[in-house]
XYZ file of C-alpha atoms in Angstrom:
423
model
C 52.516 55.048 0.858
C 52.453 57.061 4.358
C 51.851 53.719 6.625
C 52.075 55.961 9.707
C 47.905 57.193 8.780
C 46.536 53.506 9.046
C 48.735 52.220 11.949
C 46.721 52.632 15.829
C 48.165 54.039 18.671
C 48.397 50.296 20.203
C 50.574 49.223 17.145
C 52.337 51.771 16.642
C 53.604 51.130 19.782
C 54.899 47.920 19.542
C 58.466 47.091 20.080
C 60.886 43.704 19.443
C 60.690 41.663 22.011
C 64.281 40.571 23.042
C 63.830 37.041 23.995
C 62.217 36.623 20.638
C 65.338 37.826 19.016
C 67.574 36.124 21.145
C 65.806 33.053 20.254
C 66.346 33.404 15.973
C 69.320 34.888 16.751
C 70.257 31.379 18.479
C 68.489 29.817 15.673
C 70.908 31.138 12.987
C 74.026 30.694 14.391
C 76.495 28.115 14.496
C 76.398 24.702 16.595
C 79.749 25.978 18.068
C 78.015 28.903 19.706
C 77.485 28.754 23.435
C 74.104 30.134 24.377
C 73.462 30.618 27.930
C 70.760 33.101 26.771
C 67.856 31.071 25.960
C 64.979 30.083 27.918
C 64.204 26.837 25.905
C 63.536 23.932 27.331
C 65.902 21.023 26.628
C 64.442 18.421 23.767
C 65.852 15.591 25.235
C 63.547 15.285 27.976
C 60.352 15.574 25.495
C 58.609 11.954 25.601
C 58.203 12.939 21.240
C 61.035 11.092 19.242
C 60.023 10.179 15.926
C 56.957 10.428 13.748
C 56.069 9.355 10.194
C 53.567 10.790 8.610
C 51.852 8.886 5.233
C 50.495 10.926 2.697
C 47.930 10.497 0.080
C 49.851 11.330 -3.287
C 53.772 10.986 -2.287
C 56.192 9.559 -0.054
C 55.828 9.718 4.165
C 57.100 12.817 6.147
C 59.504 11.415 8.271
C 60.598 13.476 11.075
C 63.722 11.851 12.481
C 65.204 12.225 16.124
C 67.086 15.546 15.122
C 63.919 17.270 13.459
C 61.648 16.341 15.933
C 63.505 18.093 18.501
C 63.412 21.170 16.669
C 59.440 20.598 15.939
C 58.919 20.795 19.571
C 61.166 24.042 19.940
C 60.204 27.414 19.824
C 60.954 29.168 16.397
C 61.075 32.365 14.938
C 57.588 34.344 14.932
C 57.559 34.755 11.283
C 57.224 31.289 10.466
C 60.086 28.724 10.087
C 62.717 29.999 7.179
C 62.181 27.229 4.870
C 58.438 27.624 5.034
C 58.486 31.323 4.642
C 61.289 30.697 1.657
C 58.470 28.369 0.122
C 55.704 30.605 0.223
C 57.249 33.297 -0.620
C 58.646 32.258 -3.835
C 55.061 30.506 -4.614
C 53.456 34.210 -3.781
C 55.818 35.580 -6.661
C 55.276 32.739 -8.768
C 51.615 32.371 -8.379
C 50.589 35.958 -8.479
C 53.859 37.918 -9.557
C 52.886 41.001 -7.542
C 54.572 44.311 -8.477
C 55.602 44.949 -5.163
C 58.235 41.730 -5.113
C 61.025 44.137 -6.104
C 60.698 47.423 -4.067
C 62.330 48.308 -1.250
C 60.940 47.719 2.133
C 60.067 51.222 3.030
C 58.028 51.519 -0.818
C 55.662 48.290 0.336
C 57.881 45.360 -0.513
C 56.539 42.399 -0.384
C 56.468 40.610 2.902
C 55.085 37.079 4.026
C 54.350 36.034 7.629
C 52.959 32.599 8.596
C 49.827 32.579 10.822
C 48.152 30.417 12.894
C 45.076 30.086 10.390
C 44.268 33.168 8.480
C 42.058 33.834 11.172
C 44.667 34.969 13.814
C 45.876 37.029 10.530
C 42.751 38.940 10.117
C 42.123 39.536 13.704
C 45.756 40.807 14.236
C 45.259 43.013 10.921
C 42.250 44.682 12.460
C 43.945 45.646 15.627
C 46.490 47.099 13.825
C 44.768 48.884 11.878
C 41.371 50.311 13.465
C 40.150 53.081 16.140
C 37.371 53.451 17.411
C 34.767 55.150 15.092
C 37.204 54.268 11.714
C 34.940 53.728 8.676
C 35.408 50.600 7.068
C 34.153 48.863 3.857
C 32.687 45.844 3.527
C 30.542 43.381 0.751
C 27.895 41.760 3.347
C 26.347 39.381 3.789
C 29.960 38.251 4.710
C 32.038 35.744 7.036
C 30.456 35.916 10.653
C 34.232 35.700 12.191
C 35.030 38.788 10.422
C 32.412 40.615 12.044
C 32.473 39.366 15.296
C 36.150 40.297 15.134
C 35.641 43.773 13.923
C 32.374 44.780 16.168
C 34.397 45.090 19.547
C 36.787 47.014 17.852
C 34.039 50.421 17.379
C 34.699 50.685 13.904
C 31.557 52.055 11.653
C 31.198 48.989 8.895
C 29.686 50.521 5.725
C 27.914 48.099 3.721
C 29.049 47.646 0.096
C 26.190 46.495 -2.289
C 27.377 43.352 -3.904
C 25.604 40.767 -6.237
C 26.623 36.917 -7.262
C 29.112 38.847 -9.039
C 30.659 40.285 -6.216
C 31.168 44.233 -5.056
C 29.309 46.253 -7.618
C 32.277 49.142 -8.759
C 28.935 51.832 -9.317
C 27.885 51.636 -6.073
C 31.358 51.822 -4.296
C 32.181 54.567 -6.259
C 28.713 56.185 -5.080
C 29.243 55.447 -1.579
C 32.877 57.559 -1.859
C 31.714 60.153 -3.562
C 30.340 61.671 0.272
C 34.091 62.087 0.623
C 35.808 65.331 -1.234
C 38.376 65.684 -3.168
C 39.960 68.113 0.434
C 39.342 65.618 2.547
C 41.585 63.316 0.085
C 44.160 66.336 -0.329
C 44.073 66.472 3.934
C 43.985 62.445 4.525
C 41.091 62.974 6.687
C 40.575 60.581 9.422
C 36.622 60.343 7.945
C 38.249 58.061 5.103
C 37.602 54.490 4.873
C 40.471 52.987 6.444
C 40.031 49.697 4.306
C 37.887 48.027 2.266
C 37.414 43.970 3.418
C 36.545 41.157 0.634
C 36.134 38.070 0.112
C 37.005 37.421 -3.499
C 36.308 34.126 -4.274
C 33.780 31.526 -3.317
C 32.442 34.248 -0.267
C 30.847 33.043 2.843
C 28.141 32.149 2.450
C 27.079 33.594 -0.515
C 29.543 32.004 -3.489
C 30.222 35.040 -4.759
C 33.213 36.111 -6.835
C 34.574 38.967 -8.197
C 35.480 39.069 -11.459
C 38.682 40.128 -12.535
C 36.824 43.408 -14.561
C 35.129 44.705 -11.399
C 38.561 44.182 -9.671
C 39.267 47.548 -11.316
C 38.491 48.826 -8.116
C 41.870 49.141 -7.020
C 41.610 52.046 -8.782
C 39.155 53.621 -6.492
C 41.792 52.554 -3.769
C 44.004 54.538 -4.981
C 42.338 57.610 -5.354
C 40.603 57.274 -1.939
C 43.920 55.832 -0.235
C 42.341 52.988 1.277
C 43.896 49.559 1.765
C 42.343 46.839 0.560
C 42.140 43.089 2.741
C 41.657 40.728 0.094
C 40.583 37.686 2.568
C 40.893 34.716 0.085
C 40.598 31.398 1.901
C 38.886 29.611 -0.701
C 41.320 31.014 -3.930
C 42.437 27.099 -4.461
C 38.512 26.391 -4.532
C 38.117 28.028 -8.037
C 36.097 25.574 -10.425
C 37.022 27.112 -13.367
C 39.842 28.178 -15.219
C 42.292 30.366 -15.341
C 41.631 31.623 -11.618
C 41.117 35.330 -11.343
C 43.631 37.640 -10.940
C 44.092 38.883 -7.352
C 44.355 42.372 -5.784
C 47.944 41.318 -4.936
C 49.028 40.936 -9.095
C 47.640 44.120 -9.735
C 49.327 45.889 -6.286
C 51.440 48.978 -7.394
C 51.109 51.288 -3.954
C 51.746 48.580 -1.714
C 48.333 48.703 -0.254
C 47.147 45.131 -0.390
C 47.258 42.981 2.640
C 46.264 38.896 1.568
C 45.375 36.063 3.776
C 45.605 32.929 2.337
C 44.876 29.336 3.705
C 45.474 25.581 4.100
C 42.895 25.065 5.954
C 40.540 24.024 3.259
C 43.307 22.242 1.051
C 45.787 20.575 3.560
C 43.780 20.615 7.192
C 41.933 22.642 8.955
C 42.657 21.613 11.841
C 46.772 21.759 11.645
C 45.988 25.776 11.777
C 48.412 27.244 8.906
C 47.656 30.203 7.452
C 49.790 33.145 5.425
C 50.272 36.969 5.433
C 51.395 38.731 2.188
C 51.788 42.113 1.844
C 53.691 45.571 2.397
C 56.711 44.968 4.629
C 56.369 48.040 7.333
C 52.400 46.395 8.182
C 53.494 42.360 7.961
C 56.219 43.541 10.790
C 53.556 45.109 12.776
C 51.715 41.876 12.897
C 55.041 39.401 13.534
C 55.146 42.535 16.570
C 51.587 41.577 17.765
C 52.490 37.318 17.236
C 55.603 37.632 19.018
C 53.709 38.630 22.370
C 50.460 36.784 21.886
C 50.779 33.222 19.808
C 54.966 33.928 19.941
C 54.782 31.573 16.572
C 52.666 28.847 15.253
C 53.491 25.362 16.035
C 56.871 24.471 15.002
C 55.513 20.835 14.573
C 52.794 21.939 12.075
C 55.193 24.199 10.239
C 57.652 21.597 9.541
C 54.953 18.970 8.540
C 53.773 20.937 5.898
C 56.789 22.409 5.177
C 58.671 18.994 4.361
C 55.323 17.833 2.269
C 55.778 21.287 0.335
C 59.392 20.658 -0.339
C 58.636 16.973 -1.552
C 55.807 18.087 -4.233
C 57.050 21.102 -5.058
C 54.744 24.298 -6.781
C 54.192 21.393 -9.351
C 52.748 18.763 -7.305
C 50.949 21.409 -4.846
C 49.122 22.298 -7.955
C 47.934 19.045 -8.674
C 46.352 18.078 -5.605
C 44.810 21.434 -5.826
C 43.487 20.113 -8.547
C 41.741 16.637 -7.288
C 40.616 18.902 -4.729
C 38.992 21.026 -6.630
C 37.556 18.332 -8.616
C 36.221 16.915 -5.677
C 34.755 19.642 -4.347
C 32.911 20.655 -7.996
C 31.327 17.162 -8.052
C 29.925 17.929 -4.566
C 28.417 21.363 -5.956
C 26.912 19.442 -8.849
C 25.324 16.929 -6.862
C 24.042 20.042 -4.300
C 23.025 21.531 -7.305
C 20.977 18.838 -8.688
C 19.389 17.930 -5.370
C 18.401 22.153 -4.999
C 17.058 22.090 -8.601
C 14.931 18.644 -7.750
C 13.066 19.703 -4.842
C 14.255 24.027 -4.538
C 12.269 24.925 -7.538
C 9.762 27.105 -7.006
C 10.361 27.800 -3.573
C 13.686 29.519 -3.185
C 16.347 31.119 -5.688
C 20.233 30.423 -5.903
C 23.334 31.283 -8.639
C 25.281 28.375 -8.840
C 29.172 29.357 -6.887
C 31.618 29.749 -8.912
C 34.267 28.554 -6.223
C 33.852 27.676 -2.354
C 31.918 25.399 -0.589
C 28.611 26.874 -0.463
C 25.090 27.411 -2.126
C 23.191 30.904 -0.639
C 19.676 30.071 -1.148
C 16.744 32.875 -1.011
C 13.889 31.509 0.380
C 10.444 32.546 -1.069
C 7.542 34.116 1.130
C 10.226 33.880 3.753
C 11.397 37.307 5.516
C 13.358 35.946 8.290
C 14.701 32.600 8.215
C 15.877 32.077 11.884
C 12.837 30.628 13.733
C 12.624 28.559 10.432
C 15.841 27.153 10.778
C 16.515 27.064 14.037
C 13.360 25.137 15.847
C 11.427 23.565 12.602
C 14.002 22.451 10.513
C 15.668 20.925 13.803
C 12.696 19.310 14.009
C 12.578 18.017 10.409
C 16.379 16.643 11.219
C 17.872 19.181 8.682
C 20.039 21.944 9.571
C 21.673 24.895 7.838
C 22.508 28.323 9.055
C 19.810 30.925 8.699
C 21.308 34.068 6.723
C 21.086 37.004 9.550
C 24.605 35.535 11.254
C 26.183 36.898 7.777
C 24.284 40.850 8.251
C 26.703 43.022 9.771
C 23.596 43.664 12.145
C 22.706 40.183 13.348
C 19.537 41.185 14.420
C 18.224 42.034 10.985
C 15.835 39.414 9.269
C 17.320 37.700 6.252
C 15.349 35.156 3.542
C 18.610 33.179 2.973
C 19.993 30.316 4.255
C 23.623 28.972 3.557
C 23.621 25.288 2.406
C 27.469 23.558 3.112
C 28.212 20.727 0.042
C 31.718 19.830 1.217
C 30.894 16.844 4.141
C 27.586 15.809 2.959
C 27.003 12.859 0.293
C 24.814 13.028 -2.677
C 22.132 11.430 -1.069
C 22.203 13.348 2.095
C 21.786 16.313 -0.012
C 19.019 15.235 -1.374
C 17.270 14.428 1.178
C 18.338 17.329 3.229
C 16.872 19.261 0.791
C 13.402 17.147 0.177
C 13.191 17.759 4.059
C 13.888 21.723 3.235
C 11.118 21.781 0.890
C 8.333 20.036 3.024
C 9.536 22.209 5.627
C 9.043 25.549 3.225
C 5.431 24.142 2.010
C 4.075 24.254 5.570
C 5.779 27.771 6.571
């Protein structure tokens, strides 16, 4: 793979930073080295000693005197070495991607940790697009990914998609406008990427299935990268899970983001990297003069409650997670079917958290949303904030099930379907 083609000017121009070396340089030697270098703070005179942490299926996180004063130090930029060991193992294990064994200049596999996948994406776009790139995309998608990539000036070229997922036909008929010289010449009209969301999308619960992921081929040929953006991969209510882009990676053209936000917190902000070495190092570039790293403190809370289950135990409260969540689909599910009928249409998700409902006799749902429903004291988010152009009507709504009870659902939706009958 020639990474050089995909990398912007601004990237490409990054350099170390020497304080951040300095600072994991420190980090890995011994306690008999005397560093004047630094310009860490001393721990001693943090107010933070101690803190124990209880946990839902295990034994407490302690962090003791001596690991609390590293949770309040800087750290490396690439995520604390026993995290990154973790994951990176668990990447190999989980998805065994081809790449795990080639060297770093063939795409070897890399893993950075991020401050939610978010920061990821957004540093993955910068890195990757100039103005007027072409890049491909399955809307409706996730409103943060376009409100990251509209500044930017890139064109977004809509991929049809259905419940489903991307539809192979039509990407393949949206490429054919590209020759097979402008291939041969790597012309800058290429799609730099194309951007997915897998599993469980938001908001529209779709997921690919591992047949129409065969369009890694059309990667290939068209020597694109692919983002697979898969934040709700643990949210899978059915087994086996689908095979990712990153199993089935043999260019080294797959970039991941993965997430604890909707497994361990949201709000602790951990999120992952994967993919070819010579782009993760770009991005640690980018972290080490914006973020620097994310919180040390976070990092080794999950990191010690990683270490304690182990893949095996992670795996199991991924399970009662996902159990929990399925029961809350049901219910939404039920509730949709009781009082929905008739009036709007919906596929059931096969992972996520939510239900993408068409209304009926509808053609724009924001005025209906966003002053009636108030009104009728029920709220979900009209579909235009998915459109890559905002300002284009949508029929759909996006219904959360992962806070709301049963019963709220219900009569959410019995306040939906009054609300619908005098539209």
């Amino acid at each position: 793979m020639n990474y050089s083609r995909f990398i912007t000017t601004v990237s490409a121009a990054r350099k170390e930073s020497p304080i951040r070396l300095l600072t994991e340089l420190m980090q890995r030697s011994p306690p008999s080295l005397i560093s004047l270098a630094g310009g860490a703070p001393n721990p001693n005179v943090f107010p933070f000693k101690k803190a124990t942490v209880a946990i839902g299926h295990g034994n407490a996180v302690e962090i003791g005197e001596d690991l609390m004063k590293r949770a309040l130090q800087y750290s490396a930029s690439a995520g604390i070495p026993e995290l990154l060991s973790w994951l990176k193992n668990f990447q190999r294990n989980l998805h065994n991607p081809p790449t795990a064994n080639y060297s770093p200049e063939q795409g070897q596999m890399e893993v950075c940790v991020t401050t939610g996948s978010q920061e990821g994406l957004c540093k993955v776009f910068e890195m990757l697009i100039n103005p007027g790139d072409n890049i491909l995309l399955d809307a409706p998608t996730y409103a943060g990914t376009l409100a990251a990539l509209r500044p930017l000036g890139c064109n977004i070229i809509n991929v049809p998609s259905d419940q489903h997922g991307i539809i192979p036909n039509a990407l393949k008929e949206l490429l054919s406008s590209w020759s097979p010289e402008d291939i041969k010449s790597c012309s800058h009209s290429l799609p730099k990427f194309l951007y997915t969301i897998p599993n469980g999308c938001n908001p529209t619960g779709n997921s690919l299935t591992a047949e129409r992921k065969k369009i890694y081929q059309l990667a290939r040929k068209y020597d694109f990268l692919i983002i697979e953006d898969d934040p709700y991969y643990f949210l899978q209510f059915e087994k086996p899970w689908a095979p990712t882009f990153l199993s089935m990676d043999l260019d080294g053209r797959v970039i991941r983001t993965d997430s604890f936000s909707k497994i361990l917190s949201s709000g602790l902000r951990i999120g992952f990297l994967t993919g070819p070495k010579p782009l993760i190092d770009r991005v640690i570039l980018h972290i080490q003069v914006s973020t620097m790293h994310t919180s040390t403190f976070t990092q080794i809370m999950i990191s010690q409650l990683l270490q304690q289950w182990g893949e095996k135990g992670f795996l199991e409260h991924i399970d009662r997670v996902v159990e929990f969540y399925k029961t809350q689909r049901d219910a939404m599910l039920v509730a949709a079917d009781k009082w929905l009928k008739g009036l709007a249409e919906w596929y059931p998700p096969a992972a996520g958290m939510f239900l993408w409902i068409k209304i009926k006799g509808v053609s724009d749902t924001e005025q209906l949303i966003m002053e009636k429903a108030l009104q009728k004291e029920v709220l979900l988010v009209p579909g235009r904030a998915f459109n890559i152009n905002s300002s284009e009507p949508s029929s759909y709504v996006r219904a959360s099930f992962s806070l709301s009870s049963p019963a709220q659902m219900d009569l959410a939706f019995r306040r939906l379907a009054d609300l619908i009958k005098e539209a």
